[in-house]
Amino acid sequence: MTNPNHPFLAACRREKTPYTPVWLMRQAGRYMKEYRKLRAEFSFLDLCKRPDLAAEITVTPVERLGVDAAILFADILLLLEPMGVPLEYTKDDGPVISHPVRTGADVDRLKELDPDRSLPFVFEAVRKSRAALNGKVPLIGFAGAPFTLASYLIEGGGSRSYIHTKRLMYSDPGAWRNLMERLSRAVVQYLNAQITAGAQAVQIFDSWVGCMSPEDYQKYVSPHMSATISGLTDGIPVIHFSTGTAGLLRLIRAAGGDIIGVDWRVNLDEAWQQLGYDVGIQGNLDPAALLAPLDEIRGKVGEILRRAGGRPGHIFNLGHGVLPDTPVEHVIAMVQAVHELSAR
Ligand code: CP3
């Protein structure tokens, strides 16, 4: 059992904590030699499909870095294959979908997700991670947001301009709505199954929604994000994360979430003021700052904590995932700096 008053869970409820809790997106990844060693032997997907190894990768950063939460080792794209869209993780280009969704007929061919049947290894990894964490820190489950998943499905991989995504959205709004509703249902099923298996908070990654105008966000994204968040099991904190969304913060907050994740392109105090203090905030150190010398890192941590003003409901994190080149000692120093400089 994790203590329900653990600083991470208390911060999710905007309660006072003895120090600001901290974890890092992609805290389990290629910058860590323990991970690279396993990756030399297994493919990324094999690691995701082996609950014993996924749990080991989930727990290692907690022990190594001293962070206040674990995030499940998995990926936002795992649910695409059981929805009928095979994908590959290539070495250099990231995920690649060779038959992307481009038409209404493609959308209609997608299958409903039955997560317990098709992704049992994810939930077994949740149970094994909880057992291995043994109550030390809470476990965060996660999924991609409908928009970010749709962008991968339609583009066939990462993108700069999201041209195919926007073309479908504008030219066939019915197909777009159908796609977003299907993805929203899948994400709700998937996250609720993670929660049933033992996830104590969930983060929804809308990593690429910053490419949208406020008007289009409201029209094409927001209803589906609201439906997703309101479909989740009550009482489990939801972190709503995105990047490049300084101009969308009010709309993002209105779509839902207990904690709003922000990146480093906005000052944390200005972001929080716009969001309102009746919601928590997560962020927002530039991941590249971890390449700086240690005293510089400490200074930047102090600056973010100053902007948070000691208000309850701040969870310290990077503004996006740890970069593969990051020295692990710098991550450890950052976590220590957060704990020391925020102690109250
Ligand atoms: O945060 C964690 O430590 C938990 C694990 C986690 C992974 N992916 C493992 C992973 C999480 C939370 C994710 C989320 C994810 N996956 C997102 C949202 C976050 C973000 O970065 O915006 C997205 C967009 C993906 C899709 C994805 N998966 C991409 C674009 C890539 C390739 C590029 C990259 O950063 O490696 C992946 C592969 C992936 N997911 C790796 C890991 C550890 C690297 C795989 C490898 O070992 O080669």
PDB file of C-alpha atoms in Angstrom, residues 68-299:
ATOM      1  CA  ASP A  68       8.692  10.771  -6.043  1.00  0.00           C
ATOM      2  CA  ALA A  69       6.705   8.756  -8.598  1.00  0.00           C
ATOM      3  CA  ALA A  70       7.232   5.890 -11.017  1.00  0.00           C
ATOM      4  CA  ILE A  71       5.804   5.933 -14.534  1.00  0.00           C
ATOM      5  CA  LEU A  72       4.891   2.647 -16.126  1.00  0.00           C
ATOM      6  CA  PHE A  73       7.257   1.519 -18.873  1.00  0.00           C
ATOM      7  CA  ALA A  74       5.039   1.232 -21.974  1.00  0.00           C
ATOM      8  CA  ASP A  75       4.171   3.443 -24.947  1.00  0.00           C
ATOM      9  CA  ILE A  76       1.248   5.579 -26.100  1.00  0.00           C
ATOM     10  CA  LEU A  77       1.129   3.708 -29.418  1.00  0.00           C
ATOM     11  CA  LEU A  78       0.701   0.166 -28.020  1.00  0.00           C
ATOM     12  CA  LEU A  79      -3.063   0.347 -28.485  1.00  0.00           C
ATOM     13  CA  LEU A  80      -2.836   0.941 -32.241  1.00  0.00           C
ATOM     14  CA  GLU A  81      -1.914  -2.614 -33.182  1.00  0.00           C
ATOM     15  CA  PRO A  82      -5.005  -4.164 -31.502  1.00  0.00           C
ATOM     16  CA  MET A  83      -7.107  -1.475 -33.214  1.00  0.00           C
ATOM     17  CA  GLY A  84      -5.928  -2.992 -36.502  1.00  0.00           C
ATOM     18  CA  VAL A  85      -2.999  -0.693 -37.314  1.00  0.00           C
ATOM     19  CA  PRO A  86       0.391  -2.429 -37.261  1.00  0.00           C
ATOM     20  CA  LEU A  87       3.418  -0.271 -36.468  1.00  0.00           C
ATOM     21  CA  GLU A  88       7.153  -0.595 -36.219  1.00  0.00           C
ATOM     22  CA  TYR A  89       9.660   1.178 -33.993  1.00  0.00           C
ATOM     23  CA  THR A  90      12.612   1.979 -36.215  1.00  0.00           C
ATOM     24  CA  LYS A  91      16.022   2.842 -34.867  1.00  0.00           C
ATOM     25  CA  ASP A  92      16.305   6.363 -36.242  1.00  0.00           C
ATOM     26  CA  ASP A  93      12.851   7.561 -37.273  1.00  0.00           C
ATOM     27  CA  GLY A  94      10.843   6.467 -34.255  1.00  0.00           C
ATOM     28  CA  PRO A  95       7.461   4.825 -34.771  1.00  0.00           C
ATOM     29  CA  VAL A  96       6.383   4.155 -38.372  1.00  0.00           C
ATOM     30  CA  ILE A  97       2.909   3.115 -39.552  1.00  0.00           C
ATOM     31  CA  SER A  98       3.176   1.830 -43.108  1.00  0.00           C
ATOM     32  CA  HIS A  99      -0.592   1.977 -43.823  1.00  0.00           C
ATOM     33  CA  PRO A 100      -1.753   5.251 -42.279  1.00  0.00           C
ATOM     34  CA  VAL A 101      -5.414   6.204 -41.837  1.00  0.00           C
ATOM     35  CA  ARG A 102      -6.290   8.752 -44.522  1.00  0.00           C
ATOM     36  CA  THR A 103     -10.003   8.374 -45.366  1.00  0.00           C
ATOM     37  CA  GLY A 104     -13.388   7.852 -43.731  1.00  0.00           C
ATOM     38  CA  ALA A 105     -13.308   4.235 -44.931  1.00  0.00           C
ATOM     39  CA  ASP A 106      -9.949   3.752 -43.169  1.00  0.00           C
ATOM     40  CA  VAL A 107     -11.491   5.112 -39.961  1.00  0.00           C
ATOM     41  CA  ASP A 108     -14.442   2.716 -40.268  1.00  0.00           C
ATOM     42  CA  ARG A 109     -12.062  -0.231 -40.510  1.00  0.00           C
ATOM     43  CA  LEU A 110     -10.540   0.473 -37.077  1.00  0.00           C
ATOM     44  CA  LYS A 111     -11.413  -2.116 -34.426  1.00  0.00           C
ATOM     45  CA  GLU A 112     -12.827  -1.396 -30.975  1.00  0.00           C
ATOM     46  CA  LEU A 113     -10.163  -1.921 -28.334  1.00  0.00           C
ATOM     47  CA  ASP A 114     -10.668  -4.746 -25.834  1.00  0.00           C
ATOM     48  CA  PRO A 115      -7.624  -3.996 -23.669  1.00  0.00           C
ATOM     49  CA  ASP A 116      -7.904  -6.944 -21.273  1.00  0.00           C
ATOM     50  CA  ARG A 117      -7.804  -9.303 -24.235  1.00  0.00           C
ATOM     51  CA  SER A 118      -5.232  -7.579 -26.442  1.00  0.00           C
ATOM     52  CA  LEU A 119      -2.907  -5.781 -23.999  1.00  0.00           C
ATOM     53  CA  PRO A 120      -2.812  -8.045 -20.911  1.00  0.00           C
ATOM     54  CA  PHE A 121       0.973  -7.581 -20.660  1.00  0.00           C
ATOM     55  CA  VAL A 122       0.503  -3.872 -19.853  1.00  0.00           C
ATOM     56  CA  PHE A 123      -1.757  -4.602 -16.886  1.00  0.00           C
ATOM     57  CA  GLU A 124       0.507  -7.380 -15.678  1.00  0.00           C
ATOM     58  CA  ALA A 125       3.385  -4.856 -15.824  1.00  0.00           C
ATOM     59  CA  VAL A 126       1.268  -2.486 -13.679  1.00  0.00           C
ATOM     60  CA  ARG A 127       0.702  -5.224 -11.079  1.00  0.00           C
ATOM     61  CA  LYS A 128       4.358  -6.282 -11.076  1.00  0.00           C
ATOM     62  CA  SER A 129       5.530  -2.658 -10.827  1.00  0.00           C
ATOM     63  CA  ARG A 130       3.232  -1.997  -7.862  1.00  0.00           C
ATOM     64  CA  ALA A 131       4.543  -5.117  -6.154  1.00  0.00           C
ATOM     65  CA  ALA A 132       8.172  -4.156  -6.802  1.00  0.00           C
ATOM     66  CA  LEU A 133       7.640  -0.552  -5.664  1.00  0.00           C
ATOM     67  CA  ASN A 134       6.218  -1.993  -2.445  1.00  0.00           C
ATOM     68  CA  GLY A 135       4.495   1.261  -1.472  1.00  0.00           C
ATOM     69  CA  LYS A 136       7.629   3.378  -1.778  1.00  0.00           C
ATOM     70  CA  VAL A 137       6.218   5.810  -4.373  1.00  0.00           C
ATOM     71  CA  PRO A 138       2.978   5.931  -6.386  1.00  0.00           C
ATOM     72  CA  LEU A 139       2.753   4.475  -9.905  1.00  0.00           C
ATOM     73  CA  ILE A 140       1.559   6.661 -12.793  1.00  0.00           C
ATOM     74  CA  GLY A 141      -0.219   5.015 -15.738  1.00  0.00           C
ATOM     75  CA  PHE A 142      -0.532   6.821 -19.049  1.00  0.00           C
ATOM     76  CA  ALA A 143      -1.988   6.992 -22.530  1.00  0.00           C
ATOM     77  CA  GLY A 144      -1.838   9.238 -25.558  1.00  0.00           C
ATOM     78  CA  ALA A 145      -4.613  11.790 -26.026  1.00  0.00           C
ATOM     79  CA  PRO A 146      -7.003  11.245 -28.961  1.00  0.00           C
ATOM     80  CA  PHE A 147      -5.474  14.096 -30.999  1.00  0.00           C
ATOM     81  CA  THR A 148      -1.866  12.953 -30.564  1.00  0.00           C
ATOM     82  CA  LEU A 149      -2.817   9.345 -31.363  1.00  0.00           C
ATOM     83  CA  ALA A 150      -4.804  10.516 -34.412  1.00  0.00           C
ATOM     84  CA  SER A 151      -1.800  12.494 -35.640  1.00  0.00           C
ATOM     85  CA  TYR A 152       0.384   9.352 -35.604  1.00  0.00           C
ATOM     86  CA  LEU A 153      -2.343   7.270 -37.250  1.00  0.00           C
ATOM     87  CA  ILE A 154      -2.880   9.785 -40.035  1.00  0.00           C
ATOM     88  CA  GLU A 155       0.684  11.012 -40.627  1.00  0.00           C
ATOM     89  CA  GLY A 156       2.138   7.494 -40.305  1.00  0.00           C
ATOM     90  CA  GLY A 157       4.781   8.726 -37.841  1.00  0.00           C
ATOM     91  CA  GLY A 158       6.113  11.967 -36.398  1.00  0.00           C
ATOM     92  CA  SER A 159       5.424  15.189 -38.293  1.00  0.00           C
ATOM     93  CA  ARG A 160       6.360  18.855 -38.457  1.00  0.00           C
ATOM     94  CA  SER A 161       3.296  20.320 -40.117  1.00  0.00           C
ATOM     95  CA  TYR A 162       0.448  17.830 -39.485  1.00  0.00           C
ATOM     96  CA  ILE A 163      -0.798  18.448 -43.020  1.00  0.00           C
ATOM     97  CA  HIS A 164      -2.548  15.110 -43.490  1.00  0.00           C
ATOM     98  CA  THR A 165      -4.148  15.356 -40.056  1.00  0.00           C
ATOM     99  CA  LYS A 166      -5.510  18.841 -40.699  1.00  0.00           C
ATOM    100  CA  ARG A 167      -6.605  17.962 -44.220  1.00  0.00           C
ATOM    101  CA  LEU A 168      -8.791  15.113 -42.927  1.00  0.00           C
ATOM    102  CA  MET A 169     -10.084  17.264 -40.060  1.00  0.00           C
ATOM    103  CA  TYR A 170     -11.145  20.113 -42.347  1.00  0.00           C
ATOM    104  CA  SER A 171     -12.281  18.156 -45.387  1.00  0.00           C
ATOM    105  CA  ASP A 172     -14.173  15.329 -43.681  1.00  0.00           C
ATOM    106  CA  PRO A 173     -15.314  16.512 -40.234  1.00  0.00           C
ATOM    107  CA  GLY A 174     -17.574  13.460 -39.891  1.00  0.00           C
ATOM    108  CA  ALA A 175     -14.660  11.062 -40.344  1.00  0.00           C
ATOM    109  CA  TRP A 176     -12.585  13.185 -37.931  1.00  0.00           C
ATOM    110  CA  ARG A 177     -15.297  13.026 -35.260  1.00  0.00           C
ATOM    111  CA  ASN A 178     -15.672   9.287 -35.800  1.00  0.00           C
ATOM    112  CA  LEU A 179     -11.896   8.808 -35.413  1.00  0.00           C
ATOM    113  CA  MET A 180     -11.652  10.988 -32.303  1.00  0.00           C
ATOM    114  CA  GLU A 181     -14.647   9.221 -30.693  1.00  0.00           C
ATOM    115  CA  ARG A 182     -13.127   5.809 -31.370  1.00  0.00           C
ATOM    116  CA  LEU A 183      -9.767   6.880 -29.949  1.00  0.00           C
ATOM    117  CA  SER A 184     -11.400   8.496 -26.935  1.00  0.00           C
ATOM    118  CA  ARG A 185     -13.295   5.262 -26.148  1.00  0.00           C
ATOM    119  CA  ALA A 186     -10.094   3.241 -26.554  1.00  0.00           C
ATOM    120  CA  VAL A 187      -8.121   5.556 -24.244  1.00  0.00           C
ATOM    121  CA  VAL A 188     -10.841   5.445 -21.565  1.00  0.00           C
ATOM    122  CA  GLN A 189     -10.909   1.610 -21.658  1.00  0.00           C
ATOM    123  CA  TYR A 190      -7.129   1.399 -21.643  1.00  0.00           C
ATOM    124  CA  LEU A 191      -6.588   3.847 -18.771  1.00  0.00           C
ATOM    125  CA  ASN A 192      -9.401   2.426 -16.646  1.00  0.00           C
ATOM    126  CA  ALA A 193      -7.857  -1.028 -17.064  1.00  0.00           C
ATOM    127  CA  GLN A 194      -4.501   0.389 -15.913  1.00  0.00           C
ATOM    128  CA  ILE A 195      -6.277   1.908 -12.901  1.00  0.00           C
ATOM    129  CA  THR A 196      -7.985  -1.414 -12.095  1.00  0.00           C
ATOM    130  CA  ALA A 197      -4.569  -3.095 -12.255  1.00  0.00           C
ATOM    131  CA  GLY A 198      -3.129  -0.559  -9.784  1.00  0.00           C
ATOM    132  CA  ALA A 199      -2.152   2.735 -11.463  1.00  0.00           C
ATOM    133  CA  GLN A 200      -2.583   5.466  -8.804  1.00  0.00           C
ATOM    134  CA  ALA A 201      -2.639   8.466 -11.154  1.00  0.00           C
ATOM    135  CA  VAL A 202      -2.752   8.763 -14.937  1.00  0.00           C
ATOM    136  CA  GLN A 203      -1.142  11.145 -17.382  1.00  0.00           C
ATOM    137  CA  ILE A 204      -2.669  11.818 -20.794  1.00  0.00           C
ATOM    138  CA  PHE A 205      -0.031  12.906 -23.326  1.00  0.00           C
ATOM    139  CA  ASP A 206      -1.337  15.385 -25.890  1.00  0.00           C
ATOM    140  CA  SER A 207       2.238  15.992 -26.974  1.00  0.00           C
ATOM    141  CA  TRP A 208       1.518  17.423 -30.422  1.00  0.00           C
ATOM    142  CA  VAL A 209      -1.696  19.408 -29.942  1.00  0.00           C
ATOM    143  CA  GLY A 210       0.296  22.652 -29.795  1.00  0.00           C
ATOM    144  CA  CYS A 211       0.046  22.757 -33.604  1.00  0.00           C
ATOM    145  CA  MET A 212      -3.634  23.747 -33.346  1.00  0.00           C
ATOM    146  CA  SER A 213      -5.162  27.238 -33.334  1.00  0.00           C
ATOM    147  CA  PRO A 214      -7.358  28.037 -30.334  1.00  0.00           C
ATOM    148  CA  GLU A 215     -10.471  28.028 -32.515  1.00  0.00           C
ATOM    149  CA  ASP A 216      -9.661  24.630 -34.025  1.00  0.00           C
ATOM    150  CA  TYR A 217      -8.684  23.210 -30.628  1.00  0.00           C
ATOM    151  CA  GLN A 218     -12.083  24.152 -29.293  1.00  0.00           C
ATOM    152  CA  LYS A 219     -13.914  22.712 -32.271  1.00  0.00           C
ATOM    153  CA  TYR A 220     -11.947  19.570 -33.143  1.00  0.00           C
ATOM    154  CA  VAL A 221     -10.143  18.498 -29.960  1.00  0.00           C
ATOM    155  CA  SER A 222     -11.691  19.833 -26.788  1.00  0.00           C
ATOM    156  CA  PRO A 223     -14.990  17.850 -26.833  1.00  0.00           C
ATOM    157  CA  HIS A 224     -13.065  14.584 -27.237  1.00  0.00           C
ATOM    158  CA  MET A 225     -10.561  15.438 -24.526  1.00  0.00           C
ATOM    159  CA  SER A 226     -13.427  16.310 -22.137  1.00  0.00           C
ATOM    160  CA  ALA A 227     -15.200  13.044 -22.972  1.00  0.00           C
ATOM    161  CA  THR A 228     -11.987  11.106 -22.358  1.00  0.00           C
ATOM    162  CA  ILE A 229     -11.250  12.685 -18.995  1.00  0.00           C
ATOM    163  CA  SER A 230     -14.829  12.422 -17.749  1.00  0.00           C
ATOM    164  CA  GLY A 231     -14.895   8.705 -18.688  1.00  0.00           C
ATOM    165  CA  LEU A 232     -12.052   7.891 -16.291  1.00  0.00           C
ATOM    166  CA  THR A 233     -12.504   6.175 -12.929  1.00  0.00           C
ATOM    167  CA  ASP A 234     -13.409   8.724 -10.223  1.00  0.00           C
ATOM    168  CA  GLY A 235     -10.898   9.565  -7.536  1.00  0.00           C
ATOM    169  CA  ILE A 236      -7.757   8.938  -9.595  1.00  0.00           C
ATOM    170  CA  PRO A 237      -5.784  12.135 -10.359  1.00  0.00           C
ATOM    171  CA  VAL A 238      -5.443  13.003 -14.039  1.00  0.00           C
ATOM    172  CA  ILE A 239      -2.444  14.922 -15.414  1.00  0.00           C
ATOM    173  CA  HIS A 240      -3.270  16.603 -18.729  1.00  0.00           C
ATOM    174  CA  PHE A 241       0.028  17.162 -20.551  1.00  0.00           C
ATOM    175  CA  SER A 242       0.845  18.988 -23.766  1.00  0.00           C
ATOM    176  CA  THR A 243       3.669  21.007 -25.303  1.00  0.00           C
ATOM    177  CA  GLY A 244       3.767  24.274 -27.207  1.00  0.00           C
ATOM    178  CA  THR A 245       0.355  25.250 -25.854  1.00  0.00           C
ATOM    179  CA  ALA A 246       1.032  28.600 -24.124  1.00  0.00           C
ATOM    180  CA  GLY A 247      -1.754  30.091 -26.265  1.00  0.00           C
ATOM    181  CA  LEU A 248      -4.197  27.275 -25.494  1.00  0.00           C
ATOM    182  CA  LEU A 249      -3.872  26.990 -21.720  1.00  0.00           C
ATOM    183  CA  ARG A 250      -7.352  28.192 -20.797  1.00  0.00           C
ATOM    184  CA  LEU A 251      -8.949  25.799 -23.286  1.00  0.00           C
ATOM    185  CA  ILE A 252      -6.780  22.920 -22.122  1.00  0.00           C
ATOM    186  CA  ARG A 253      -7.703  23.569 -18.531  1.00  0.00           C
ATOM    187  CA  ALA A 254     -11.406  23.729 -19.480  1.00  0.00           C
ATOM    188  CA  ALA A 255     -11.127  20.321 -21.190  1.00  0.00           C
ATOM    189  CA  GLY A 256     -10.198  18.833 -17.799  1.00  0.00           C
ATOM    190  CA  GLY A 257      -7.540  17.354 -15.563  1.00  0.00           C
ATOM    191  CA  ASP A 258      -6.456  17.801 -11.951  1.00  0.00           C
ATOM    192  CA  ILE A 259      -2.935  18.826 -12.948  1.00  0.00           C
ATOM    193  CA  ILE A 260      -2.002  20.607 -16.165  1.00  0.00           C
ATOM    194  CA  GLY A 261       1.458  19.819 -17.590  1.00  0.00           C
ATOM    195  CA  VAL A 262       3.231  22.751 -19.259  1.00  0.00           C
ATOM    196  CA  ASP A 263       6.494  22.960 -21.186  1.00  0.00           C
ATOM    197  CA  TRP A 264       9.346  25.490 -20.809  1.00  0.00           C
ATOM    198  CA  ARG A 265       8.191  27.855 -23.555  1.00  0.00           C
ATOM    199  CA  VAL A 266       5.966  29.565 -20.998  1.00  0.00           C
ATOM    200  CA  ASN A 267       6.904  30.898 -17.537  1.00  0.00           C
ATOM    201  CA  LEU A 268       5.375  28.695 -14.864  1.00  0.00           C
ATOM    202  CA  ASP A 269       3.929  31.622 -12.872  1.00  0.00           C
ATOM    203  CA  GLU A 270       2.253  33.110 -15.949  1.00  0.00           C
ATOM    204  CA  ALA A 271       0.917  29.701 -16.984  1.00  0.00           C
ATOM    205  CA  TRP A 272      -0.515  29.031 -13.511  1.00  0.00           C
ATOM    206  CA  GLN A 273      -2.123  32.451 -13.377  1.00  0.00           C
ATOM    207  CA  GLN A 274      -3.862  31.749 -16.688  1.00  0.00           C
ATOM    208  CA  LEU A 275      -4.931  28.249 -15.655  1.00  0.00           C
ATOM    209  CA  GLY A 276      -6.242  29.471 -12.316  1.00  0.00           C
ATOM    210  CA  TYR A 277      -5.078  28.339  -8.894  1.00  0.00           C
ATOM    211  CA  ASP A 278      -7.964  25.880  -8.565  1.00  0.00           C
ATOM    212  CA  VAL A 279      -5.957  23.408 -10.665  1.00  0.00           C
ATOM    213  CA  GLY A 280      -2.470  21.973 -10.133  1.00  0.00           C
ATOM    214  CA  ILE A 281       0.487  22.451 -12.476  1.00  0.00           C
ATOM    215  CA  GLN A 282       3.338  20.180 -13.581  1.00  0.00           C
ATOM    216  CA  GLY A 283       6.624  21.308 -15.090  1.00  0.00           C
ATOM    217  CA  ASN A 284       8.554  22.874 -16.529  1.00  0.00           C
ATOM    218  CA  LEU A 285      12.353  22.668 -16.870  1.00  0.00           C
ATOM    219  CA  ASP A 286      13.713  22.587 -20.430  1.00  0.00           C
ATOM    220  CA  PRO A 287      15.044  19.008 -20.898  1.00  0.00           C
ATOM    221  CA  ALA A 288      18.153  20.531 -22.536  1.00  0.00           C
ATOM    222  CA  ALA A 289      18.905  22.349 -19.247  1.00  0.00           C
ATOM    223  CA  LEU A 290      20.061  18.961 -17.913  1.00  0.00           C
ATOM    224  CA  LEU A 291      23.039  19.209 -20.267  1.00  0.00           C
ATOM    225  CA  ALA A 292      24.203  22.347 -18.387  1.00  0.00           C
ATOM    226  CA  PRO A 293      26.788  22.362 -15.564  1.00  0.00           C
ATOM    227  CA  LEU A 294      25.390  21.384 -12.148  1.00  0.00           C
ATOM    228  CA  ASP A 295      25.332  24.899 -10.639  1.00  0.00           C
ATOM    229  CA  GLU A 296      23.415  26.153 -13.675  1.00  0.00           C
ATOM    230  CA  ILE A 297      20.873  23.325 -13.261  1.00  0.00           C
ATOM    231  CA  ARG A 298      20.434  24.205  -9.595  1.00  0.00           C
ATOM    232  CA  GLY A 299      19.855  27.851 -10.514  1.00  0.00           C
TER     233      GLY A 299
END
